[in-house]
Amino acid sequence: MVFSSPVFVFLFLPLVYLINLVLPSKYSNVFLLFASLLFYAWGEPIYVFLMVFSGFVNYRLALKMDRHGRFHKNLLILSIIFNIGMLAVFKYSDFLILGINSVFNTAIPTLNLPLPIGISFYTFQTLSYVFDVYRGETPVQKNFLSLLLYITFFPQLIAGPIVKYHDVSLQIQSRVVDLSQTTLGLRRFVYGLAKKVLIANAMALIADTIYALPNTQISTLVAWTASIAYALQIYFDFSGYSDMAIGMGWMFGFHFKENFNYPYIATSMQDFWRRWHISLSSWFRLYVYIPLGGNQKGKNRAMLNRILVFFLTGLWHGAAWTFVVWGLYHGLFLLLEQSFLHVEKWPRFIRRIYTLLVVVVGFVIFRSENFTQALVMIRSLFLFSSSSPIAFGEWMVLMTPFTFFMFAVAFFASTPIIRSTRLSNSRLFEYASYGFALVLWGLCLLNLASTTYNPFIYFRF
């Protein structure tokens, strides 16, 4: 089950919302927990027990930490080992086995374990709770069902944003559901659904078709088309999911922090990571970079800490060397900006072009199936080569007037042009935004009725 499926849109979400609305508030947490477990079990009938087990282990460890003094480091280390170990077994075991086989010329069989949906997200959320209790930043949660609701809450369970426990701990205990928040939430949900269904899916068809071509057919025109399409796809796919999660959170009285802030207008790579997947970058800063010493132990140590953080950022995205290199690539440019480039002195327009270029090339590495494909695509971006008749034919089939229109819409929607105008603060604009959401809703329904192509990129993480 995904947010863009008709079953979810027409049945699950309305039913859960209405039941939660009429239930006495003291039963809300139990009901939302039941609905969240049902939502996850719909797609993962076995791994739902793994998620509950993970929550229970961390619940018990945090209780012991609280009883024996919150600074009991051994319990914190035990929780880290358990959570990272669980992630390693299900997400990275085959990656490690293949690496060992390659280095030592062994033939250890791979486990081929199915990857639990959203395991990276709920593992990081659980760790944030343990860290918060250890640091004394939040009281320990003595009600297991309340903690489990935080871990499993269905709007952000599968693909984020990563919600830190201290941001929602009070809302778990007490929150308000009203008409104003519901309408705002519905509008935000529809905007996110439109990002995913109307824009990301259109870009995905282009990127997937071109990336499926043989490397010998990749020309400069084809490579740039695929690279830009994928950069737009991943942004509207993931930011659309985040918008839907934030909107649904409002409908149920929860307020999640923003996860994207127009990253494609960034003026440096550092600025880009302040705007892209904010919940992940802030998680690594709070729970990895700062505990390692941040920039408080000298320049060389700070550089090492940054590289480690971006190595882990890449690895978090998937068990493949392309993800690791993508993370290190971003870390390298952050270090270059800090040490040599001094981009803050460049003209703003040049800074934005530079940032977009670095980001688009990075996503080529991220999207490619292997390094050979990545190198072919990057080489084609910068060394001109003409299209083969087959590749140009594919390009012509893809680049219809509608495709050009969707590219224009995507470029426009990835900038805050409308929000930056005075009109955006008027009451007329507020009313028009709801009318626009209604139009988008109708377009999304037509799209959902006519296609089943709705893959979310971040579900596999």
Short mmCIF file of C-alpha atoms in Angstrom, two decimals:
data_model
loop_
_atom_site.label_atom_id
_atom_site.label_comp_id
_atom_site.label_asym_id
_atom_site.label_seq_id
_atom_site.Cartn_x
_atom_site.Cartn_y
_atom_site.Cartn_z
CA MET A 1 0.00 0.00 0.00
CA VAL A 2 1.34 3.43 -0.89
CA PHE A 3 0.01 6.95 -0.49
CA SER A 4 -0.70 7.23 -4.21
CA SER A 5 -2.77 4.04 -4.41
CA PRO A 6 -6.56 4.34 -4.85
CA VAL A 7 -7.17 2.06 -1.84
CA PHE A 8 -5.26 4.45 0.41
CA VAL A 9 -6.70 7.65 -1.05
CA PHE A 10 -10.34 6.56 -1.17
CA LEU A 11 -10.65 4.10 1.71
CA PHE A 12 -7.89 3.88 4.29
CA LEU A 13 -7.11 7.57 4.92
CA PRO A 14 -10.74 8.85 5.03
CA LEU A 15 -11.85 5.95 7.23
CA VAL A 16 -8.99 6.35 9.70
CA TYR A 17 -9.48 10.12 9.85
CA LEU A 18 -13.24 9.91 10.48
CA ILE A 19 -12.94 7.21 13.15
CA ASN A 20 -10.17 9.14 14.90
CA LEU A 21 -12.31 12.29 14.76
CA VAL A 22 -15.29 10.73 16.56
CA LEU A 23 -13.29 8.68 19.07
CA PRO A 24 -12.70 10.12 22.54
CA SER A 25 -9.18 11.57 22.66
CA LYS A 26 -8.05 9.03 25.27
CA TYR A 27 -8.46 6.25 22.67
CA SER A 28 -6.81 8.12 19.81
CA ASN A 29 -3.27 6.80 20.35
CA VAL A 30 -4.38 3.18 20.54
CA PHE A 31 -6.51 3.52 17.43
CA LEU A 32 -3.80 5.28 15.40
CA LEU A 33 -1.31 2.63 16.50
CA PHE A 34 -3.66 -0.11 15.31
CA ALA A 35 -4.20 1.71 11.98
CA SER A 36 -0.45 2.20 11.54
CA LEU A 37 0.33 -1.47 12.17
CA LEU A 38 -2.44 -2.45 9.77
CA PHE A 39 -1.03 -0.06 7.16
CA TYR A 40 2.45 -1.57 7.45
CA ALA A 41 1.19 -5.16 7.63
CA TRP A 42 -0.70 -4.62 4.37
CA GLY A 43 2.63 -4.63 2.55
CA GLU A 44 4.86 -6.35 5.14
CA PRO A 45 2.78 -8.98 7.01
CA ILE A 46 5.87 -10.61 8.55
CA TYR A 47 8.23 -7.68 9.05
CA VAL A 48 5.64 -5.77 11.05
CA PHE A 49 6.64 -8.06 13.95
CA LEU A 50 10.28 -7.09 13.42
CA MET A 51 9.36 -3.43 13.77
CA VAL A 52 7.36 -4.07 16.95
CA PHE A 53 10.20 -6.16 18.38
CA SER A 54 12.70 -3.39 17.61
CA GLY A 55 10.48 -0.88 19.36
CA PHE A 56 10.09 -3.11 22.43
CA VAL A 57 13.85 -3.73 22.79
CA ASN A 58 14.59 0.00 22.64
CA TYR A 59 11.70 0.75 25.01
CA ARG A 60 13.19 -1.62 27.60
CA LEU A 61 16.72 -0.31 27.15
CA ALA A 62 15.56 3.30 27.60
CA LEU A 63 13.65 2.33 30.76
CA LYS A 64 16.78 0.69 32.19
CA MET A 65 18.81 3.72 31.21
CA ASP A 66 16.39 5.94 33.11
CA ARG A 67 16.42 3.69 36.21
CA HIS A 68 20.19 3.41 36.33
CA GLY A 69 20.91 7.02 35.51
CA ARG A 70 20.37 8.45 32.06
CA PHE A 71 24.11 8.68 31.43
CA HIS A 72 24.55 4.92 31.51
CA LYS A 73 26.71 4.68 28.40
CA ASN A 74 26.75 0.88 28.21
CA LEU A 75 23.00 0.77 27.59
CA LEU A 76 23.32 3.40 24.89
CA ILE A 77 26.07 1.38 23.19
CA LEU A 78 23.91 -1.76 23.43
CA SER A 79 21.01 0.07 21.75
CA ILE A 80 23.28 1.34 18.96
CA ILE A 81 24.67 -2.17 18.38
CA PHE A 82 21.18 -3.66 18.29
CA ASN A 83 19.71 -1.08 15.89
CA ILE A 84 22.67 -0.81 13.55
CA GLY A 85 23.07 -4.60 13.70
CA MET A 86 19.47 -5.12 12.66
CA LEU A 87 19.93 -2.64 9.82
CA ALA A 88 23.17 -4.37 8.79
CA VAL A 89 21.58 -7.83 8.67
CA PHE A 90 18.58 -6.89 6.56
CA LYS A 91 20.06 -4.14 4.41
CA TYR A 92 23.80 -4.71 4.13
CA SER A 93 24.47 -8.43 4.70
CA ASP A 94 24.57 -9.35 0.99
CA PHE A 95 26.62 -6.23 0.23
CA LEU A 96 29.20 -7.30 2.83
CA ILE A 97 29.20 -10.94 1.69
CA LEU A 98 29.77 -9.96 -1.95
CA GLY A 99 32.59 -7.67 -0.84
CA ILE A 100 34.25 -10.47 1.13
CA ASN A 101 33.86 -12.86 -1.78
CA SER A 102 35.42 -10.35 -4.13
CA VAL A 103 38.41 -9.52 -1.91
CA PHE A 104 39.20 -13.03 -0.62
CA ASN A 105 37.99 -15.03 -3.63
CA THR A 106 35.53 -16.97 -1.47
CA ALA A 107 32.07 -18.28 -2.35
CA ILE A 108 29.97 -17.43 0.70
CA PRO A 109 26.29 -17.65 -0.34
CA THR A 110 24.24 -14.48 -0.01
CA LEU A 111 21.24 -14.41 2.34
CA ASN A 112 18.85 -12.73 -0.13
CA LEU A 113 16.72 -11.36 2.68
CA PRO A 114 13.83 -9.16 1.55
CA LEU A 115 14.43 -5.56 2.63
CA PRO A 116 11.80 -4.38 5.16
CA ILE A 117 10.13 -1.27 3.78
CA GLY A 118 11.25 1.90 5.53
CA ILE A 119 13.69 0.14 7.87
CA SER A 120 16.25 2.95 7.60
CA PHE A 121 13.65 5.52 8.60
CA TYR A 122 12.15 3.78 11.61
CA THR A 123 15.57 2.60 12.85
CA PHE A 124 16.87 6.17 12.85
CA GLN A 125 13.71 7.39 14.58
CA THR A 126 14.10 4.76 17.30
CA LEU A 127 17.75 5.70 17.78
CA SER A 128 16.82 9.36 18.12
CA TYR A 129 14.52 8.43 21.02
CA VAL A 130 17.28 6.51 22.81
CA PHE A 131 19.77 9.33 22.24
CA ASP A 132 17.29 11.90 23.55
CA VAL A 133 16.68 9.88 26.72
CA TYR A 134 20.42 9.35 27.22
CA ARG A 135 21.12 13.07 26.89
CA GLY A 136 18.26 13.98 29.21
CA GLU A 137 16.57 16.01 26.48
CA THR A 138 13.26 14.18 26.91
CA PRO A 139 11.69 12.11 29.69
CA VAL A 140 11.62 8.36 29.13
CA GLN A 141 8.32 7.13 27.66
CA LYS A 142 6.90 4.62 30.15
CA ASN A 143 3.92 3.70 27.97
CA PHE A 144 5.10 1.24 25.33
CA LEU A 145 2.07 1.82 23.10
CA SER A 146 2.76 5.56 22.99
CA LEU A 147 6.38 4.94 22.00
CA LEU A 148 5.29 2.41 19.39
CA LEU A 149 2.92 4.98 17.91
CA TYR A 150 5.87 7.35 17.46
CA ILE A 151 7.86 4.63 15.69
CA THR A 152 5.04 3.28 13.50
CA PHE A 153 2.81 6.30 12.77
CA PHE A 154 1.76 5.60 9.18
CA PRO A 155 2.07 9.07 7.52
CA GLN A 156 5.87 9.13 7.85
CA LEU A 157 6.66 5.48 8.59
CA ILE A 158 7.72 4.24 5.16
CA ALA A 159 9.74 7.10 3.69
CA GLY A 160 10.09 9.84 6.25
CA PRO A 161 10.64 12.55 7.08
CA ILE A 162 12.73 11.27 9.98
CA VAL A 163 10.91 12.61 13.02
CA LYS A 164 13.02 13.10 16.14
CA TYR A 165 11.30 12.04 19.33
CA HIS A 166 11.78 15.31 21.19
CA ASP A 167 9.93 17.15 18.39
CA VAL A 168 6.68 15.19 18.88
CA SER A 169 6.83 13.80 22.43
CA LEU A 170 4.32 16.35 23.75
CA GLN A 171 2.02 15.86 20.76
CA ILE A 172 1.85 12.13 21.47
CA GLN A 173 0.44 12.93 24.90
CA SER A 174 -1.90 15.74 23.86
CA ARG A 175 -2.91 17.25 20.51
CA VAL A 176 -5.83 19.03 18.87
CA VAL A 177 -7.63 18.03 15.68
CA ASP A 178 -9.72 20.85 14.20
CA LEU A 179 -11.23 21.93 10.89
CA SER A 180 -8.54 24.51 10.18
CA GLN A 181 -5.70 22.02 10.55
CA THR A 182 -7.61 19.43 8.56
CA THR A 183 -8.17 21.73 5.58
CA LEU A 184 -4.54 22.87 5.63
CA GLY A 185 -3.46 19.26 5.89
CA LEU A 186 -5.66 18.16 3.00
CA ARG A 187 -4.33 20.94 0.80
CA ARG A 188 -0.74 20.00 1.64
CA PHE A 189 -1.52 16.33 1.01
CA VAL A 190 -2.98 17.09 -2.43
CA TYR A 191 0.02 19.26 -3.35
CA GLY A 192 2.32 16.39 -2.41
CA LEU A 193 0.22 13.86 -4.30
CA ALA A 194 0.34 16.07 -7.39
CA LYS A 195 4.11 16.39 -7.12
CA LYS A 196 4.39 12.64 -7.10
CA VAL A 197 1.67 11.55 -9.51
CA LEU A 198 1.78 14.36 -12.06
CA ILE A 199 5.42 15.50 -12.09
CA ALA A 200 7.67 12.80 -10.63
CA ASN A 201 6.00 10.00 -12.59
CA ALA A 202 6.32 11.96 -15.85
CA MET A 203 10.02 12.53 -15.19
CA ALA A 204 10.48 8.88 -14.14
CA LEU A 205 9.26 7.56 -17.48
CA ILE A 206 11.90 9.65 -19.26
CA ALA A 207 14.75 8.77 -16.89
CA ASP A 208 13.91 5.06 -16.72
CA THR A 209 13.63 4.74 -20.50
CA ILE A 210 16.97 6.42 -21.17
CA TYR A 211 18.85 4.66 -18.36
CA ALA A 212 17.65 1.36 -19.85
CA LEU A 213 19.42 2.12 -23.14
CA PRO A 214 22.76 0.41 -23.87
CA ASN A 215 25.79 2.52 -22.93
CA THR A 216 26.81 2.72 -26.59
CA GLN A 217 23.63 4.68 -27.38
CA ILE A 218 24.09 7.43 -24.80
CA SER A 219 24.76 10.77 -26.49
CA THR A 220 25.14 14.26 -25.03
CA LEU A 221 21.52 15.18 -25.75
CA VAL A 222 20.22 11.92 -24.31
CA ALA A 223 22.48 12.10 -21.24
CA TRP A 224 21.43 15.64 -20.32
CA THR A 225 17.76 14.78 -20.80
CA ALA A 226 18.02 11.75 -18.50
CA SER A 227 20.13 13.57 -15.88
CA ILE A 228 17.80 16.55 -15.60
CA ALA A 229 14.71 14.32 -15.64
CA TYR A 230 16.05 12.18 -12.80
CA ALA A 231 17.08 15.21 -10.72
CA LEU A 232 13.52 16.48 -11.04
CA GLN A 233 12.03 13.03 -10.46
CA ILE A 234 13.84 12.39 -7.18
CA TYR A 235 13.05 15.87 -5.85
CA PHE A 236 9.33 15.77 -6.64
CA ASP A 237 9.07 12.10 -5.64
CA PHE A 238 10.57 12.58 -2.19
CA SER A 239 9.40 16.12 -1.44
CA GLY A 240 5.93 15.05 -2.60
CA TYR A 241 5.97 12.16 -0.14
CA SER A 242 7.17 14.51 2.62
CA ASP A 243 4.37 16.97 1.81
CA MET A 244 1.81 14.16 2.02
CA ALA A 245 3.24 13.00 5.36
CA ILE A 246 3.27 16.54 6.79
CA GLY A 247 -0.27 17.16 5.54
CA MET A 248 -1.60 13.94 7.05
CA GLY A 249 0.20 14.76 10.28
CA TRP A 250 -1.71 18.04 10.50
CA MET A 251 -4.98 16.17 9.93
CA PHE A 252 -4.28 14.04 13.01
CA GLY A 253 -2.88 16.84 15.18
CA PHE A 254 0.84 16.20 14.62
CA HIS A 255 3.27 18.81 13.34
CA PHE A 256 6.32 17.45 11.56
CA LYS A 257 9.19 19.71 10.55
CA GLU A 258 9.80 20.60 6.93
CA ASN A 259 12.01 18.22 4.96
CA PHE A 260 12.70 20.32 1.83
CA ASN A 261 13.17 24.03 1.21
CA TYR A 262 13.61 24.53 -2.54
CA PRO A 263 17.05 22.87 -2.74
CA TYR A 264 17.52 23.65 -6.43
CA ILE A 265 17.89 27.37 -5.72
CA ALA A 266 20.83 26.67 -3.38
CA THR A 267 23.95 28.79 -3.86
CA SER A 268 26.47 26.24 -2.55
CA MET A 269 26.60 22.59 -1.62
CA GLN A 270 26.45 23.54 2.04
CA ASP A 271 23.30 25.53 1.29
CA PHE A 272 21.94 22.57 -0.69
CA TRP A 273 22.20 20.28 2.34
CA ARG A 274 20.40 22.86 4.48
CA ARG A 275 17.51 22.52 2.03
CA TRP A 276 17.60 18.85 0.90
CA HIS A 277 16.31 15.99 3.08
CA ILE A 278 16.61 18.28 6.11
CA SER A 279 15.52 15.61 8.57
CA LEU A 280 18.37 13.29 7.54
CA SER A 281 21.09 15.93 7.50
CA SER A 282 19.97 17.29 10.89
CA TRP A 283 19.88 13.72 12.28
CA PHE A 284 23.48 13.09 11.26
CA ARG A 285 24.54 16.49 12.59
CA LEU A 286 22.90 15.94 16.00
CA TYR A 287 23.69 12.27 16.54
CA VAL A 288 26.94 11.70 14.60
CA TYR A 289 28.80 14.88 13.66
CA ILE A 290 28.47 16.71 17.00
CA PRO A 291 29.19 13.62 19.19
CA LEU A 292 32.34 13.04 17.11
CA GLY A 293 33.49 16.52 18.04
CA GLY A 294 32.06 18.52 15.16
CA ASN A 295 34.43 21.36 14.36
CA GLN A 296 35.57 21.78 17.97
CA LYS A 297 38.68 19.58 17.75
CA GLY A 298 40.63 21.26 14.99
CA LYS A 299 40.31 21.65 11.22
CA ASN A 300 41.64 18.21 10.31
CA ARG A 301 39.30 16.45 12.73
CA ALA A 302 36.36 18.47 11.42
CA MET A 303 37.22 17.44 7.84
CA LEU A 304 37.43 13.80 8.89
CA ASN A 305 34.07 14.06 10.68
CA ARG A 306 32.43 15.54 7.59
CA ILE A 307 33.80 12.80 5.34
CA LEU A 308 32.57 10.13 7.76
CA VAL A 309 29.11 11.71 7.92
CA PHE A 310 28.77 11.78 4.15
CA PHE A 311 30.13 8.26 3.83
CA LEU A 312 27.35 7.16 6.19
CA THR A 313 24.82 9.35 4.36
CA GLY A 314 25.61 7.57 1.11
CA LEU A 315 25.57 4.14 2.75
CA TRP A 316 22.25 4.93 4.44
CA HIS A 317 20.67 5.31 1.01
CA GLY A 318 21.54 1.81 -0.11
CA ALA A 319 23.86 -1.16 -0.07
CA ALA A 320 25.83 -0.29 -3.21
CA TRP A 321 29.12 1.44 -3.89
CA THR A 322 27.39 3.96 -6.13
CA PHE A 323 25.54 5.32 -3.09
CA VAL A 324 28.75 5.43 -1.05
CA VAL A 325 30.60 7.29 -3.80
CA TRP A 326 27.65 9.68 -4.16
CA GLY A 327 27.89 10.49 -0.45
CA LEU A 328 31.68 10.96 -0.57
CA TYR A 329 31.29 13.09 -3.70
CA HIS A 330 29.05 15.50 -1.78
CA GLY A 331 31.41 15.47 1.20
CA LEU A 332 34.34 16.29 -1.10
CA PHE A 333 32.63 19.36 -2.53
CA LEU A 334 31.70 20.56 0.95
CA LEU A 335 35.37 20.34 1.95
CA LEU A 336 36.45 22.09 -1.26
CA GLU A 337 34.02 24.93 -0.57
CA GLN A 338 35.28 25.27 2.96
CA SER A 339 38.99 25.16 2.06
CA PHE A 340 39.58 26.38 -1.50
CA LEU A 341 36.60 27.45 -3.57
CA HIS A 342 35.22 30.29 -1.39
CA VAL A 343 31.98 30.26 -3.36
CA GLU A 344 30.51 32.98 -1.16
CA LYS A 345 32.61 35.47 -3.16
CA TRP A 346 31.20 34.36 -6.52
CA PRO A 347 28.26 36.10 -8.26
CA ARG A 348 24.98 34.57 -7.11
CA PHE A 349 24.00 33.39 -10.58
CA ILE A 350 27.33 31.56 -11.03
CA ARG A 351 26.96 29.99 -7.56
CA ARG A 352 23.55 28.58 -8.46
CA ILE A 353 24.74 27.19 -11.78
CA TYR A 354 27.74 25.58 -10.06
CA THR A 355 25.55 24.02 -7.36
CA LEU A 356 23.00 22.66 -9.83
CA LEU A 357 25.78 21.20 -11.97
CA VAL A 358 27.37 19.42 -9.00
CA VAL A 359 24.00 18.12 -7.82
CA VAL A 360 22.90 16.84 -11.24
CA VAL A 361 26.21 15.04 -11.83
CA GLY A 362 25.95 13.55 -8.34
CA PHE A 363 22.49 12.18 -9.10
CA VAL A 364 23.91 10.48 -12.20
CA ILE A 365 26.12 8.44 -9.84
CA PHE A 366 23.15 7.89 -7.50
CA ARG A 367 20.84 6.65 -10.28
CA SER A 368 23.30 4.51 -12.24
CA GLU A 369 23.22 0.75 -11.88
CA ASN A 370 27.03 0.58 -11.80
CA PHE A 371 30.11 2.74 -12.20
CA THR A 372 30.45 1.93 -15.89
CA GLN A 373 27.04 3.37 -16.62
CA ALA A 374 27.78 6.40 -14.41
CA LEU A 375 31.07 7.12 -16.19
CA VAL A 376 29.45 6.77 -19.62
CA MET A 377 26.67 9.18 -18.64
CA ILE A 378 29.05 11.74 -17.09
CA ARG A 379 31.42 11.54 -20.05
CA SER A 380 28.49 12.12 -22.41
CA LEU A 381 27.43 15.17 -20.39
CA PHE A 382 30.72 16.96 -20.97
CA LEU A 383 32.23 15.41 -24.10
CA PHE A 384 29.95 15.98 -27.05
CA SER A 385 28.76 12.89 -28.90
CA SER A 386 25.97 12.59 -31.43
CA SER A 387 22.98 10.32 -30.98
CA SER A 388 22.63 6.97 -32.68
CA PRO A 389 19.46 6.62 -34.77
CA ILE A 390 17.96 4.27 -32.16
CA ALA A 391 18.69 6.57 -29.20
CA PHE A 392 17.50 9.66 -31.08
CA GLY A 393 14.34 7.80 -32.04
CA GLU A 394 13.70 6.97 -28.37
CA TRP A 395 14.35 10.60 -27.47
CA MET A 396 11.89 11.84 -30.09
CA VAL A 397 9.21 9.46 -28.83
CA LEU A 398 9.72 10.68 -25.27
CA MET A 399 9.96 14.41 -25.96
CA THR A 400 6.36 15.17 -26.86
CA PRO A 401 4.81 18.63 -26.40
CA PHE A 402 3.32 17.33 -23.16
CA THR A 403 6.81 16.32 -21.95
CA PHE A 404 8.18 19.79 -22.66
CA PHE A 405 5.21 21.23 -20.80
CA MET A 406 5.90 18.99 -17.79
CA PHE A 407 9.56 20.03 -17.78
CA ALA A 408 8.43 23.66 -17.68
CA VAL A 409 5.99 22.91 -14.85
CA ALA A 410 8.72 21.06 -12.92
CA PHE A 411 11.22 23.90 -13.30
CA PHE A 412 8.61 26.41 -12.16
CA ALA A 413 7.41 24.30 -9.21
CA SER A 414 10.96 23.72 -7.93
CA THR A 415 11.36 27.45 -7.23
CA PRO A 416 9.61 29.73 -4.70
CA ILE A 417 8.54 32.23 -7.38
CA ILE A 418 4.89 32.40 -6.31
CA ARG A 419 5.62 32.32 -2.59
CA SER A 420 8.03 35.25 -2.91
CA THR A 421 5.39 37.61 -4.36
CA ARG A 422 3.21 39.93 -2.29
CA LEU A 423 0.12 38.26 -3.72
CA SER A 424 0.92 35.08 -1.77
CA ASN A 425 0.00 36.80 1.51
CA SER A 426 -3.45 37.92 0.36
CA ARG A 427 -6.76 36.34 1.29
CA LEU A 428 -7.63 35.99 -2.40
CA PHE A 429 -4.50 33.89 -2.93
CA GLU A 430 -5.48 31.71 0.02
CA TYR A 431 -8.89 30.97 -1.49
CA ALA A 432 -7.37 30.40 -4.93
CA SER A 433 -4.87 27.92 -3.48
CA TYR A 434 -7.73 25.70 -2.30
CA GLY A 435 -9.37 25.91 -5.71
CA PHE A 436 -6.06 25.00 -7.32
CA ALA A 437 -5.74 22.05 -4.94
CA LEU A 438 -9.20 20.88 -6.01
CA VAL A 439 -8.14 20.97 -9.68
CA LEU A 440 -4.94 19.07 -8.86
CA TRP A 441 -7.00 16.51 -6.95
CA GLY A 442 -9.12 15.87 -10.01
CA LEU A 443 -6.06 15.51 -12.24
CA CYS A 444 -4.47 13.10 -9.76
CA LEU A 445 -7.61 10.95 -9.67
CA LEU A 446 -7.68 10.77 -13.46
CA ASN A 447 -4.02 9.79 -13.48
CA LEU A 448 -4.44 7.16 -10.76
CA ALA A 449 -7.38 5.66 -12.64
CA SER A 450 -5.39 5.37 -15.87
CA THR A 451 -2.00 4.10 -14.69
CA THR A 452 -0.40 1.86 -12.08
CA TYR A 453 3.07 3.37 -12.49
CA ASN A 454 3.65 4.84 -9.01
CA PRO A 455 7.03 3.73 -7.63
CA PHE A 456 8.34 5.75 -4.67
CA ILE A 457 12.14 5.99 -4.83
CA TYR A 458 12.68 6.21 -1.08
CA PHE A 459 10.55 3.16 -0.20
CA ARG A 460 13.62 0.98 -0.77
CA PHE A 461 15.61 2.89 1.85
#
